[in-house]
Short mmCIF file of C-alpha atoms and ligand atoms in Angstrom, two decimals:
data_model
loop_
_atom_site.label_atom_id
_atom_site.label_comp_id
_atom_site.label_asym_id
_atom_site.label_seq_id
_atom_site.Cartn_x
_atom_site.Cartn_y
_atom_site.Cartn_z
CA MET F 1 18.95 -15.17 5.96
CA PRO F 2 17.96 -11.62 6.57
CA GLY F 3 14.59 -10.33 4.87
CA ALA F 4 13.05 -7.07 5.73
CA VAL F 5 9.48 -5.80 5.22
CA ILE F 6 8.32 -2.51 4.97
CA VAL F 7 4.39 -2.33 5.86
CA GLY F 8 1.74 0.24 6.19
CA THR F 9 0.33 0.51 9.52
CA GLN F 10 -2.76 2.75 8.92
CA TRP F 11 -5.01 2.74 5.55
CA GLY F 12 -2.50 3.21 2.84
CA ASP F 13 -0.24 6.40 1.78
CA GLU F 14 1.92 6.17 4.75
CA GLY F 15 5.06 6.98 2.93
CA LYS F 16 5.73 3.36 2.27
CA GLY F 17 7.47 4.03 -1.16
CA ARG F 18 9.89 6.53 0.51
CA PHE F 19 11.07 4.19 2.99
CA THR F 20 11.37 1.57 0.40
CA ASP F 21 13.33 3.57 -1.54
CA PHE F 22 15.84 4.42 1.21
CA VAL F 23 16.16 1.04 2.83
CA ALA F 24 16.64 -0.21 -0.70
CA LYS F 25 20.13 0.93 -1.29
CA GLU F 26 21.61 -1.92 1.01
CA CYS F 27 19.47 -4.61 -0.49
CA SER F 28 19.89 -7.18 -3.62
CA LEU F 29 16.32 -7.46 -4.09
CA VAL F 30 13.12 -5.42 -3.52
CA VAL F 31 10.12 -7.57 -3.98
CA ARG F 32 6.25 -6.58 -4.46
CA TYR F 33 4.23 -9.30 -2.55
CA GLN F 34 0.75 -8.47 -3.00
CA GLY F 35 -1.68 -5.80 -4.55
CA GLY F 36 -1.57 -4.43 -7.83
CA HIS F 37 -1.54 -0.94 -9.56
CA ASN F 38 -4.17 0.10 -7.13
CA ALA F 39 -0.96 1.29 -5.32
CA GLY F 40 0.65 4.48 -5.77
CA HIS F 41 4.18 5.10 -4.38
CA THR F 42 6.05 8.22 -4.48
CA ILE F 43 9.72 8.70 -4.62
CA VAL F 44 11.32 12.14 -4.63
CA ALA F 45 15.03 11.53 -5.67
CA ASP F 46 17.05 14.48 -6.52
CA GLY F 47 14.38 16.77 -6.84
CA GLU F 48 12.76 14.28 -9.46
CA VAL F 49 9.40 12.80 -8.70
CA PHE F 50 8.79 8.96 -9.39
CA LYS F 51 5.31 7.71 -9.04
CA LEU F 52 5.13 3.98 -9.14
CA GLN F 53 2.19 1.55 -9.12
CA LEU F 54 3.53 -1.60 -9.95
CA VAL F 55 7.39 -1.70 -10.07
CA PRO F 56 9.04 -1.87 -6.81
CA SER F 57 10.50 1.20 -5.28
CA GLY F 58 13.95 -0.45 -5.56
CA VAL F 59 14.29 0.46 -9.19
CA LEU F 60 15.86 3.68 -8.84
CA TYR F 61 19.41 1.90 -7.92
CA PRO F 62 20.98 0.05 -10.86
CA TRP F 63 22.33 -2.94 -8.45
CA VAL F 64 18.77 -3.47 -7.05
CA VAL F 65 16.91 -6.19 -8.74
CA PRO F 66 13.24 -5.11 -8.39
CA VAL F 67 10.90 -8.25 -8.29
CA ILE F 68 6.92 -8.58 -9.03
CA GLY F 69 6.11 -11.44 -6.95
CA ASN F 70 3.60 -14.06 -7.17
CA GLY F 71 1.00 -12.29 -4.97
CA VAL F 72 0.85 -9.55 -7.06
CA VAL F 73 -2.05 -8.83 -9.69
CA VAL F 74 -0.77 -7.58 -12.92
CA ASP F 75 -2.28 -5.13 -15.54
CA PRO F 76 0.48 -5.95 -18.67
CA ALA F 77 -0.16 -2.64 -20.31
CA VAL F 78 0.06 -0.63 -16.87
CA LEU F 79 3.44 -2.38 -16.33
CA ILE F 80 4.65 -1.79 -19.66
CA ALA F 81 3.47 1.94 -19.73
CA GLU F 82 5.26 2.32 -16.28
CA LEU F 83 8.60 0.92 -17.51
CA ASP F 84 8.71 3.07 -20.53
CA MET F 85 7.78 6.10 -18.15
CA LEU F 86 10.86 5.17 -15.94
CA GLU F 87 13.03 4.66 -19.21
CA SER F 88 11.96 8.13 -20.36
CA MET F 89 13.38 9.58 -16.91
CA GLY F 90 16.70 7.68 -17.60
CA VAL F 91 16.10 4.58 -15.12
CA GLU F 92 17.15 1.38 -16.48
CA THR F 93 14.31 -1.03 -15.97
CA GLY F 94 15.52 -4.28 -18.16
CA ARG F 95 16.49 -6.20 -14.35
CA LEU F 96 12.75 -6.37 -13.40
CA ARG F 97 11.70 -9.64 -12.84
CA LEU F 98 7.94 -10.80 -13.30
CA SER F 99 6.76 -13.87 -11.48
CA GLY F 100 5.30 -16.44 -13.81
CA ASN F 101 2.72 -17.24 -11.06
CA ALA F 102 1.58 -13.53 -10.68
CA HIS F 103 -2.11 -13.28 -11.89
CA LEU F 104 -3.04 -11.17 -14.55
CA ILE F 105 -5.81 -8.37 -14.47
CA MET F 106 -7.85 -8.74 -17.55
CA PRO F 107 -10.25 -6.12 -19.19
CA TYR F 108 -13.39 -7.97 -17.79
CA HIS F 109 -12.29 -7.53 -14.42
CA GLN F 110 -11.85 -3.78 -14.34
CA GLU F 111 -15.25 -3.63 -16.08
CA LEU F 112 -16.75 -5.80 -13.22
CA ASP F 113 -14.83 -3.44 -10.88
CA ARG F 114 -16.74 -0.54 -12.10
CA VAL F 115 -20.17 -1.81 -12.67
CA THR F 116 -20.14 -3.62 -9.21
CA GLU F 117 -19.23 -0.21 -7.40
CA ARG F 118 -22.13 1.30 -9.27
CA PHE F 119 -24.40 -1.58 -8.59
CA LEU F 120 -23.23 -1.20 -4.84
CA GLY F 121 -24.74 2.53 -4.69
CA LYS F 122 -24.35 4.37 -1.61
CA ASN F 123 -22.80 1.11 -0.14
CA LYS F 124 -19.76 1.39 -2.55
CA LEU F 125 -16.23 0.60 -1.33
CA GLY F 126 -14.66 3.54 -3.16
CA THR F 127 -12.44 1.12 -4.86
CA THR F 128 -9.50 2.30 -7.23
CA LYS F 129 -11.68 0.60 -10.37
CA ARG F 130 -8.50 -1.19 -10.99
CA GLY F 131 -9.94 -4.69 -11.40
CA ILE F 132 -7.94 -5.68 -8.42
CA GLY F 133 -11.14 -7.40 -6.41
CA PRO F 134 -12.30 -9.35 -9.56
CA ALA F 135 -8.86 -10.61 -10.45
CA TYR F 136 -8.36 -12.04 -6.64
CA ALA F 137 -11.83 -13.45 -6.86
CA ASP F 138 -10.88 -15.14 -9.98
CA LYS F 139 -7.64 -16.65 -8.43
CA ALA F 140 -9.40 -18.01 -5.54
CA LEU F 141 -11.93 -19.18 -7.68
CA ARG F 142 -9.32 -20.73 -9.72
CA VAL F 143 -10.50 -19.29 -13.14
CA GLY F 144 -7.76 -16.69 -13.13
CA LEU F 145 -5.04 -16.24 -15.94
CA ARG F 146 -1.58 -16.10 -14.80
CA VAL F 147 1.59 -14.29 -16.36
CA GLN F 148 2.76 -17.72 -17.17
CA ASP F 149 -0.21 -18.38 -19.37
CA LEU F 150 1.04 -15.57 -21.90
CA LEU F 151 4.00 -17.90 -22.76
CA ASP F 152 1.66 -20.36 -24.36
CA ALA F 153 -0.92 -18.76 -27.01
CA LYS F 154 -3.07 -21.85 -27.06
CA ILE F 155 -3.41 -22.31 -23.41
CA PHE F 156 -4.25 -18.77 -23.00
CA ARG F 157 -6.83 -18.80 -25.57
CA GLU F 158 -8.26 -21.79 -24.30
CA LYS F 159 -8.58 -20.64 -20.15
CA LEU F 160 -9.72 -17.13 -21.71
CA ASP F 161 -12.66 -18.54 -23.71
CA LEU F 162 -13.59 -20.58 -20.86
CA VAL F 163 -13.79 -17.79 -18.32
CA LEU F 164 -15.29 -15.13 -20.50
CA ARG F 165 -18.20 -17.30 -21.16
CA GLU F 166 -19.10 -16.81 -17.59
CA LYS F 167 -18.21 -13.28 -17.56
CA ASN F 168 -20.05 -12.21 -20.43
CA GLY F 169 -23.15 -13.94 -19.07
CA VAL F 170 -22.79 -11.90 -15.67
CA LEU F 171 -22.04 -8.39 -17.60
CA ALA F 172 -24.75 -8.96 -20.15
CA LYS F 173 -27.54 -10.39 -18.00
CA VAL F 174 -26.86 -8.91 -14.35
CA TYR F 175 -25.21 -5.42 -15.64
CA ASN F 176 -26.62 -4.94 -19.13
CA ARG F 177 -23.18 -4.66 -20.78
CA LEU F 178 -21.80 -5.56 -24.02
CA PRO F 179 -19.91 -8.82 -24.04
CA MET F 180 -16.33 -8.56 -24.39
CA SER F 181 -14.39 -10.04 -27.32
CA ALA F 182 -12.22 -12.88 -26.78
CA ASP F 183 -10.16 -12.26 -29.86
CA GLU F 184 -9.63 -8.43 -29.10
CA ILE F 185 -8.65 -9.33 -25.54
CA ALA F 186 -6.17 -12.55 -26.70
CA ASP F 187 -4.87 -9.92 -29.61
CA GLN F 188 -4.20 -7.44 -27.24
CA TYR F 189 -2.35 -9.33 -24.28
CA LEU F 190 -0.37 -11.70 -26.61
CA SER F 191 0.79 -8.81 -28.66
CA MET F 192 2.69 -7.95 -25.38
CA VAL F 193 4.54 -11.27 -25.19
CA PRO F 194 7.81 -10.12 -26.59
CA ARG F 195 8.12 -7.60 -24.18
CA LEU F 196 7.21 -9.32 -21.13
CA ALA F 197 8.72 -12.35 -21.91
CA PRO F 198 12.54 -11.77 -21.09
CA MET F 199 11.12 -10.47 -17.71
CA ILE F 200 9.20 -13.70 -16.61
CA ASP F 201 11.07 -15.57 -14.22
CA ASP F 202 10.81 -17.94 -11.07
CA THR F 203 11.13 -15.38 -8.64
CA VAL F 204 10.79 -18.05 -5.59
CA HIS F 205 14.17 -19.17 -6.59
CA LEU F 206 15.59 -15.67 -7.10
CA VAL F 207 14.80 -14.45 -3.45
CA HIS F 208 15.83 -17.54 -1.84
CA GLU F 209 19.20 -17.43 -3.88
CA SER F 210 19.63 -13.97 -2.25
CA LEU F 211 18.69 -15.05 1.06
CA ASP F 212 21.03 -18.13 0.87
CA ALA F 213 23.74 -15.70 -0.11
CA GLY F 214 23.14 -13.56 3.18
CA GLN F 215 21.91 -10.65 1.14
CA TRP F 216 19.27 -8.28 2.18
CA VAL F 217 16.00 -8.76 0.44
CA LEU F 218 13.49 -5.91 0.97
CA PHE F 219 9.50 -6.79 0.76
CA GLU F 220 7.81 -3.52 -0.11
CA GLY F 221 3.91 -3.54 0.91
CA ALA F 222 1.35 -1.84 -0.92
CA GLN F 223 -1.94 -0.70 1.01
CA ALA F 224 -1.72 -1.34 4.26
CA THR F 225 -2.72 -3.23 7.65
CA TYR F 226 -6.49 -1.92 7.70
CA LEU F 227 -7.04 -2.32 4.27
CA ASP F 228 -5.81 -6.13 4.60
CA LEU F 229 -8.58 -8.77 3.56
CA ASP F 230 -8.50 -10.66 6.57
CA HIS F 231 -7.40 -8.03 9.32
CA GLY F 232 -8.60 -4.54 7.92
CA THR F 233 -11.99 -2.98 8.29
CA TYR F 234 -14.00 -5.37 6.12
CA PRO F 235 -15.55 -4.90 3.63
CA PHE F 236 -13.87 -1.57 3.12
CA VAL F 237 -10.49 -3.22 2.52
CA THR F 238 -8.46 -4.54 -0.44
CA SER F 239 -8.49 -7.98 -1.62
CA SER F 240 -5.08 -8.76 -0.97
CA ASN F 241 -3.16 -9.45 2.34
CA PRO F 242 -0.77 -6.56 2.78
CA ILE F 243 0.11 -7.30 6.40
CA ALA F 244 3.78 -8.97 7.00
CA GLY F 245 2.25 -12.55 6.86
CA GLY F 246 1.09 -11.71 3.58
CA VAL F 247 4.89 -11.93 2.34
CA CYS F 248 5.30 -15.84 3.10
CA THR F 249 2.53 -16.52 0.69
CA GLY F 250 2.99 -13.67 -1.59
CA ALA F 251 6.79 -14.22 -2.24
CA GLY F 252 7.46 -17.94 -1.20
CA VAL F 253 9.10 -17.27 2.03
CA GLY F 254 8.40 -18.81 5.52
CA PRO F 255 8.34 -16.44 8.44
CA ARG F 256 11.82 -17.22 9.66
CA ALA F 257 13.13 -15.33 6.84
CA ILE F 258 11.99 -12.18 8.00
CA GLU F 259 14.25 -10.16 10.43
CA ARG F 260 13.10 -6.50 10.14
CA ILE F 261 9.49 -5.54 9.82
CA ILE F 262 9.38 -1.91 9.60
CA GLY F 263 6.01 -0.69 10.00
CA VAL F 264 5.35 2.91 8.28
CA VAL F 265 3.20 5.27 10.23
CA LYS F 266 1.97 8.67 9.06
CA ALA F 267 2.48 11.24 11.64
CA TYR F 268 -1.69 11.55 11.45
CA THR F 269 -4.25 9.62 9.62
CA THR F 270 -5.71 9.43 6.07
CA ARG F 271 -8.03 6.96 4.43
CA VAL F 272 -9.21 7.03 0.64
CA GLY F 273 -12.48 5.35 -0.22
CA SER F 274 -15.09 4.36 2.28
CA GLY F 275 -15.23 2.49 5.82
CA PRO F 276 -15.11 3.69 9.47
CA PHE F 277 -12.37 6.03 10.62
CA PRO F 278 -12.53 6.86 14.45
CA THR F 279 -10.40 9.95 14.17
CA GLU F 280 -11.67 11.55 10.96
CA LEU F 281 -11.70 15.17 10.71
CA PHE F 282 -14.56 15.80 8.40
CA GLU F 283 -14.38 18.29 5.41
CA GLY F 284 -14.78 21.77 7.06
CA ASP F 285 -12.80 20.92 10.24
CA VAL F 286 -10.11 23.62 10.24
CA ASP F 287 -7.31 20.93 11.51
CA GLY F 288 -8.60 18.43 8.92
CA ASP F 289 -8.48 20.73 5.88
CA ARG F 290 -5.11 21.95 7.18
CA LEU F 291 -3.55 18.52 7.04
CA VAL F 292 -5.05 17.83 3.74
CA GLU F 293 -3.52 21.07 2.34
CA ILE F 294 -0.20 21.10 3.88
CA GLY F 295 0.29 17.11 3.41
CA LYS F 296 -1.03 17.37 0.00
CA GLU F 297 -3.34 14.72 0.81
CA TYR F 298 -4.66 13.83 -2.87
CA GLY F 299 -4.44 10.24 -4.02
CA THR F 300 -1.30 9.34 -6.16
CA ASN F 301 -3.27 7.34 -8.27
CA THR F 302 -6.96 8.50 -8.57
CA GLY F 303 -6.27 12.05 -7.29
CA ARG F 304 -9.18 11.76 -4.77
CA ARG F 305 -8.84 13.75 -1.77
CA ARG F 306 -7.83 11.84 1.23
CA ARG F 307 -9.88 11.75 4.48
CA PRO F 308 -7.84 13.22 7.11
CA GLY F 309 -7.53 12.70 11.01
CA TRP F 310 -5.26 12.84 13.77
CA LEU F 311 -3.00 10.07 14.52
CA ASP F 312 -4.99 6.75 15.86
CA GLY F 313 -2.41 5.48 18.38
CA VAL F 314 -4.64 2.43 19.20
CA MET F 315 -5.12 1.28 15.32
CA VAL F 316 -1.20 1.59 14.91
CA LYS F 317 -0.56 -0.25 18.20
CA HIS F 318 -2.71 -3.08 17.30
CA ALA F 319 -1.02 -3.04 13.65
CA VAL F 320 2.21 -3.17 15.31
CA ARG F 321 1.05 -6.53 17.05
CA LEU F 322 -0.54 -7.96 13.74
CA ASN F 323 2.76 -7.27 11.64
CA THR F 324 5.11 -7.98 14.68
CA CYS F 325 6.71 -4.86 13.74
CA THR F 326 10.41 -4.74 15.15
CA GLU F 327 10.20 -1.26 14.32
CA ILE F 328 8.63 1.80 13.01
CA ALA F 329 8.95 4.77 10.77
CA ILE F 330 7.13 7.84 11.25
CA ALA F 331 6.67 9.84 7.92
CA LYS F 332 5.51 13.18 7.01
CA LEU F 333 6.23 14.76 10.72
CA ASP F 334 6.74 18.18 8.67
CA VAL F 335 3.54 18.33 8.08
CA LEU F 336 2.66 18.85 11.68
CA SER F 337 5.02 21.91 12.00
CA THR F 338 2.55 24.74 11.92
CA PHE F 339 0.04 23.30 14.63
CA ASP F 340 0.20 24.66 17.95
CA GLU F 341 -1.43 21.48 19.42
CA ILE F 342 -0.79 17.83 18.28
CA LYS F 343 -3.83 15.19 19.27
CA VAL F 344 -3.18 11.74 19.39
CA CYS F 345 -5.88 8.99 19.94
CA VAL F 346 -4.90 7.03 22.89
CA ALA F 347 -8.13 5.10 23.66
CA TYR F 348 -11.89 4.85 22.24
CA GLU F 349 -14.84 5.55 24.28
CA ASP F 350 -18.41 4.44 23.45
CA ASP F 351 -21.84 6.09 24.35
CA SER F 352 -22.24 3.89 27.43
CA GLY F 353 -18.60 5.27 28.81
CA THR F 354 -17.11 1.73 27.84
CA ARG F 355 -13.02 2.60 27.27
CA TYR F 356 -11.33 0.49 24.76
CA GLU F 357 -7.30 0.36 24.76
CA HIS F 358 -7.53 -2.00 21.69
CA VAL F 359 -9.29 -2.12 18.34
CA PRO F 360 -12.93 -3.61 18.97
CA TYR F 361 -13.13 -6.68 16.82
CA HIS F 362 -17.03 -5.88 16.34
CA GLN F 363 -17.16 -3.02 13.62
CA SER F 364 -20.74 -1.95 14.77
CA VAL F 365 -18.63 -0.81 17.96
CA LEU F 366 -15.77 0.59 15.82
CA HIS F 367 -18.08 2.54 13.87
CA LYS F 368 -19.71 4.05 17.06
CA VAL F 369 -16.34 4.86 19.23
CA ARG F 370 -15.30 8.10 19.90
CA PRO F 371 -11.45 9.00 20.17
CA VAL F 372 -10.07 9.70 23.56
CA TYR F 373 -7.11 12.24 22.75
CA GLU F 374 -4.00 13.32 24.51
CA THR F 375 -2.72 16.59 23.55
CA LEU F 376 0.73 17.37 22.99
CA PRO F 377 2.48 20.64 22.10
CA GLY F 378 3.33 21.40 18.88
CA TRP F 379 6.79 22.92 17.73
CA ARG F 380 5.85 25.41 15.53
CA CYS F 381 8.99 25.88 13.46
CA GLU F 382 10.06 24.30 9.88
CA ILE F 383 11.68 21.17 10.60
CA ASP F 384 12.45 19.99 6.64
CA GLY F 385 15.89 20.97 6.79
CA ALA F 386 16.46 18.28 9.69
CA ALA F 387 19.33 15.81 9.05
CA ARG F 388 19.97 14.28 12.56
CA LEU F 389 17.55 13.54 15.69
CA GLU F 390 19.17 16.50 17.08
CA ASP F 391 18.29 18.88 14.67
CA LEU F 392 14.60 18.58 15.70
CA PRO F 393 13.00 20.69 18.37
CA ALA F 394 12.61 19.09 21.77
CA ALA F 395 8.55 19.03 21.25
CA ALA F 396 9.25 17.03 17.78
CA ARG F 397 11.31 14.56 19.57
CA ASP F 398 8.91 14.17 22.17
CA TYR F 399 6.19 13.48 19.85
CA VAL F 400 8.28 10.84 18.40
CA SER F 401 9.08 9.24 21.68
CA PHE F 402 5.47 9.55 22.73
CA VAL F 403 4.61 7.68 19.64
CA ALA F 404 7.34 4.78 20.12
CA GLU F 405 6.18 4.50 23.74
CA LEU F 406 2.68 4.00 22.92
CA VAL F 407 2.91 1.38 20.21
CA GLY F 408 5.86 -0.33 22.14
CA VAL F 409 8.95 -0.58 19.41
CA PRO F 410 11.47 1.74 18.54
CA VAL F 411 11.26 4.03 15.59
CA SER F 412 14.28 3.85 13.02
CA PHE F 413 13.45 6.37 10.71
CA VAL F 414 11.36 9.64 10.85
CA SER F 415 10.98 11.65 7.62
CA VAL F 416 10.79 15.42 7.43
CA GLY F 417 9.75 16.06 3.92
CA PRO F 418 9.34 13.94 0.52
CA GLY F 419 12.99 14.13 -0.66
CA ARG F 420 15.13 10.91 -0.21
CA GLU F 421 17.65 13.24 1.73
CA GLN F 422 14.67 14.27 4.25
CA THR F 423 15.18 10.99 6.07
CA VAL F 424 16.45 11.09 9.57
CA VAL F 425 18.01 7.54 10.54
CA LEU F 426 17.62 7.10 14.43
CA PRO F 427 20.60 6.05 16.15
CA ARG F 428 19.47 2.69 16.96
CA ALA F 429 19.40 1.94 13.02
CA ALA F 430 22.26 3.70 12.05
P1 LIG X 1 2.86 5.41 -0.29
O1 LIG X 1 1.51 4.79 -0.95
O2 LIG X 1 2.79 4.69 1.36
O3 LIG X 1 3.96 5.05 -0.99
O4 LIG X 1 2.67 6.90 -0.08
P2 LIG X 1 2.23 7.78 -1.14
O5 LIG X 1 3.76 8.00 -1.96
O6 LIG X 1 0.88 7.43 -1.91
O7 LIG X 1 1.94 9.10 -0.34
C1 LIG X 1 2.95 9.66 0.40
C2 LIG X 1 2.83 11.46 -0.10
O8 LIG X 1 3.40 12.07 0.75
C3 LIG X 1 3.69 11.05 -1.50
O9 LIG X 1 3.16 12.20 -2.02
C4 LIG X 1 5.03 11.69 -0.90
O10 LIG X 1 6.12 12.44 -1.66
C5 LIG X 1 4.77 12.76 0.38
N1 LIG X 1 5.78 12.43 1.41
C6 LIG X 1 6.39 11.37 1.71
N2 LIG X 1 7.08 11.39 2.90
C7 LIG X 1 6.94 12.78 3.30
C8 LIG X 1 7.16 13.61 4.13
O11 LIG X 1 8.06 13.39 5.25
N3 LIG X 1 7.05 14.82 4.16
C9 LIG X 1 5.87 15.25 3.27
N4 LIG X 1 5.76 16.55 3.22
N5 LIG X 1 5.60 14.33 2.37
C10 LIG X 1 6.21 13.15 2.21
P1 LIG X 2 -0.82 2.28 -1.29
O1 LIG X 2 0.37 1.15 -1.57
C1 LIG X 2 -4.78 3.88 0.07
C2 LIG X 2 -8.09 1.51 -0.97
C3 LIG X 2 -9.17 2.16 -2.09
C4 LIG X 2 -10.48 1.23 -1.51
C5 LIG X 2 -10.07 0.04 -0.84
C6 LIG X 2 -10.47 -1.00 -2.06
O2 LIG X 2 -0.65 3.66 -2.39
O3 LIG X 2 -0.85 2.73 0.26
P2 LIG X 2 -9.16 -1.36 -4.34
O4 LIG X 2 -9.13 -0.94 -5.39
O5 LIG X 2 -7.86 -1.94 -3.86
O6 LIG X 2 -10.27 -3.04 -4.36
O7 LIG X 2 -9.92 -0.61 -3.42
O8 LIG X 2 -8.68 0.15 -0.79
N1 LIG X 2 -6.78 1.77 -1.67
C7 LIG X 2 -5.79 2.37 -1.22
N2 LIG X 2 -5.75 3.38 -0.64
N3 LIG X 2 -3.59 3.40 -0.73
C8 LIG X 2 -3.46 2.38 -1.44
O9 LIG X 2 -2.36 2.06 -2.15
C9 LIG X 2 -4.50 1.69 -1.75
N4 LIG X 2 -5.00 0.89 -2.42
C10 LIG X 2 -6.26 0.57 -2.49
O10 LIG X 2 -9.16 3.56 -2.09
O11 LIG X 2 -10.91 2.21 -0.26
MG1 LIG X 3 -0.08 5.46 -2.25
#
């Protein structure tokens, strides 16, 4: 029963999409198990750039069935727009399967995401304003509408009326906003049913059929370990469980179904939105600005500048544990090619001189720690044409080995450019 997971080990945008695309070619299904269109996954295949938010990154191979699992929150209009975009680029999308148990993002979720962020003022989370948090909150409150509700107009309307009464109360009385119309929302959502209905399916059954047939099923994480609702830097997190454990609830498999867990590690660190970031290099720092510029670190989704920093080995080591990663994939190694020296955080220290080699559970401590760096020599030459490990200069290979040793699991892949072909497969994984 081979299941494999691709999971981010930092704060997102590590390069999960490109590695999912790379590994997907050997798989029958690629399944998204959490998150929604807060994700932005970029694939560059044959020079063409595909930016995906909801559709799993396996979609580019005609033999792969892309699956949106029960743990995802779906804005149906965004899904349809994305399918149209893919079709216009020549990608056939009719195979996509959408779980009937996935929850719907509704217009009031997006409105609430916007107004609560405004309400928080300087304490805002910096969400993507896609309605993700409010949609998961309604799921937990048991007032969410699910994809399967679209198939019965009467039930859809009954549930909508019930929940909208409360939402309109909050919008009007707490946030001084205009109430939303149930008629308009129902018309908008039910008009999409003819397009969506053929895709709606029992995705748990599909996943198990594939696993039972001995085919590889790839579970594609969105967001990342430190944006995990339980294990991330709460409250500066997303509202789902991106960690590998999230596959079990978000796709409907037990832990025994999973054989490979590939943690994606960007060769440095970035974060979008608010929250602690021990190795952050603040705007104006020469190295940080270079990482942003060379790495093109602007959000796929919202266009925001990503906050840069050196690789935080303490966090990645803990992420490897939390996810029980069997291996890691290092992304964007080429971005470090012009640096004379490259720093990696191997521990933290606080003002009293206490040294931490693990992530302190108390956030006040995490806010205050300073990174302890080890400095490695750069390689100062282009590596974006490397096809095999041997093509990398010794200093780049040493950097890869250093990271592997630090985090305690082998490296399976290294990427040296955004293109599909710029993926170096390390001998063990070949
Ligand atoms: P994801 O959210 O983890 O899938 O990552 P994103 O797609 O949001 O962000 C990664 C960005 O880096 C995208 O623009 C990719 O095209 C780009 N990228 C991915 N791998 C590499 C790489 O090895 N080198 C360079 N230079 N860019 C890369
Ligand atoms: P991918 O899959 C980076 C961040 C937001 C914000 C926090 C909460 O492309 O790696 P939300 O809208 O989820 O309620 O926002 O999480 N965030 C991401 N950061 N990559 C992502 O996805 C993200 N999805 C959410 O910036 O700080
Ligand atoms: Mg992204």
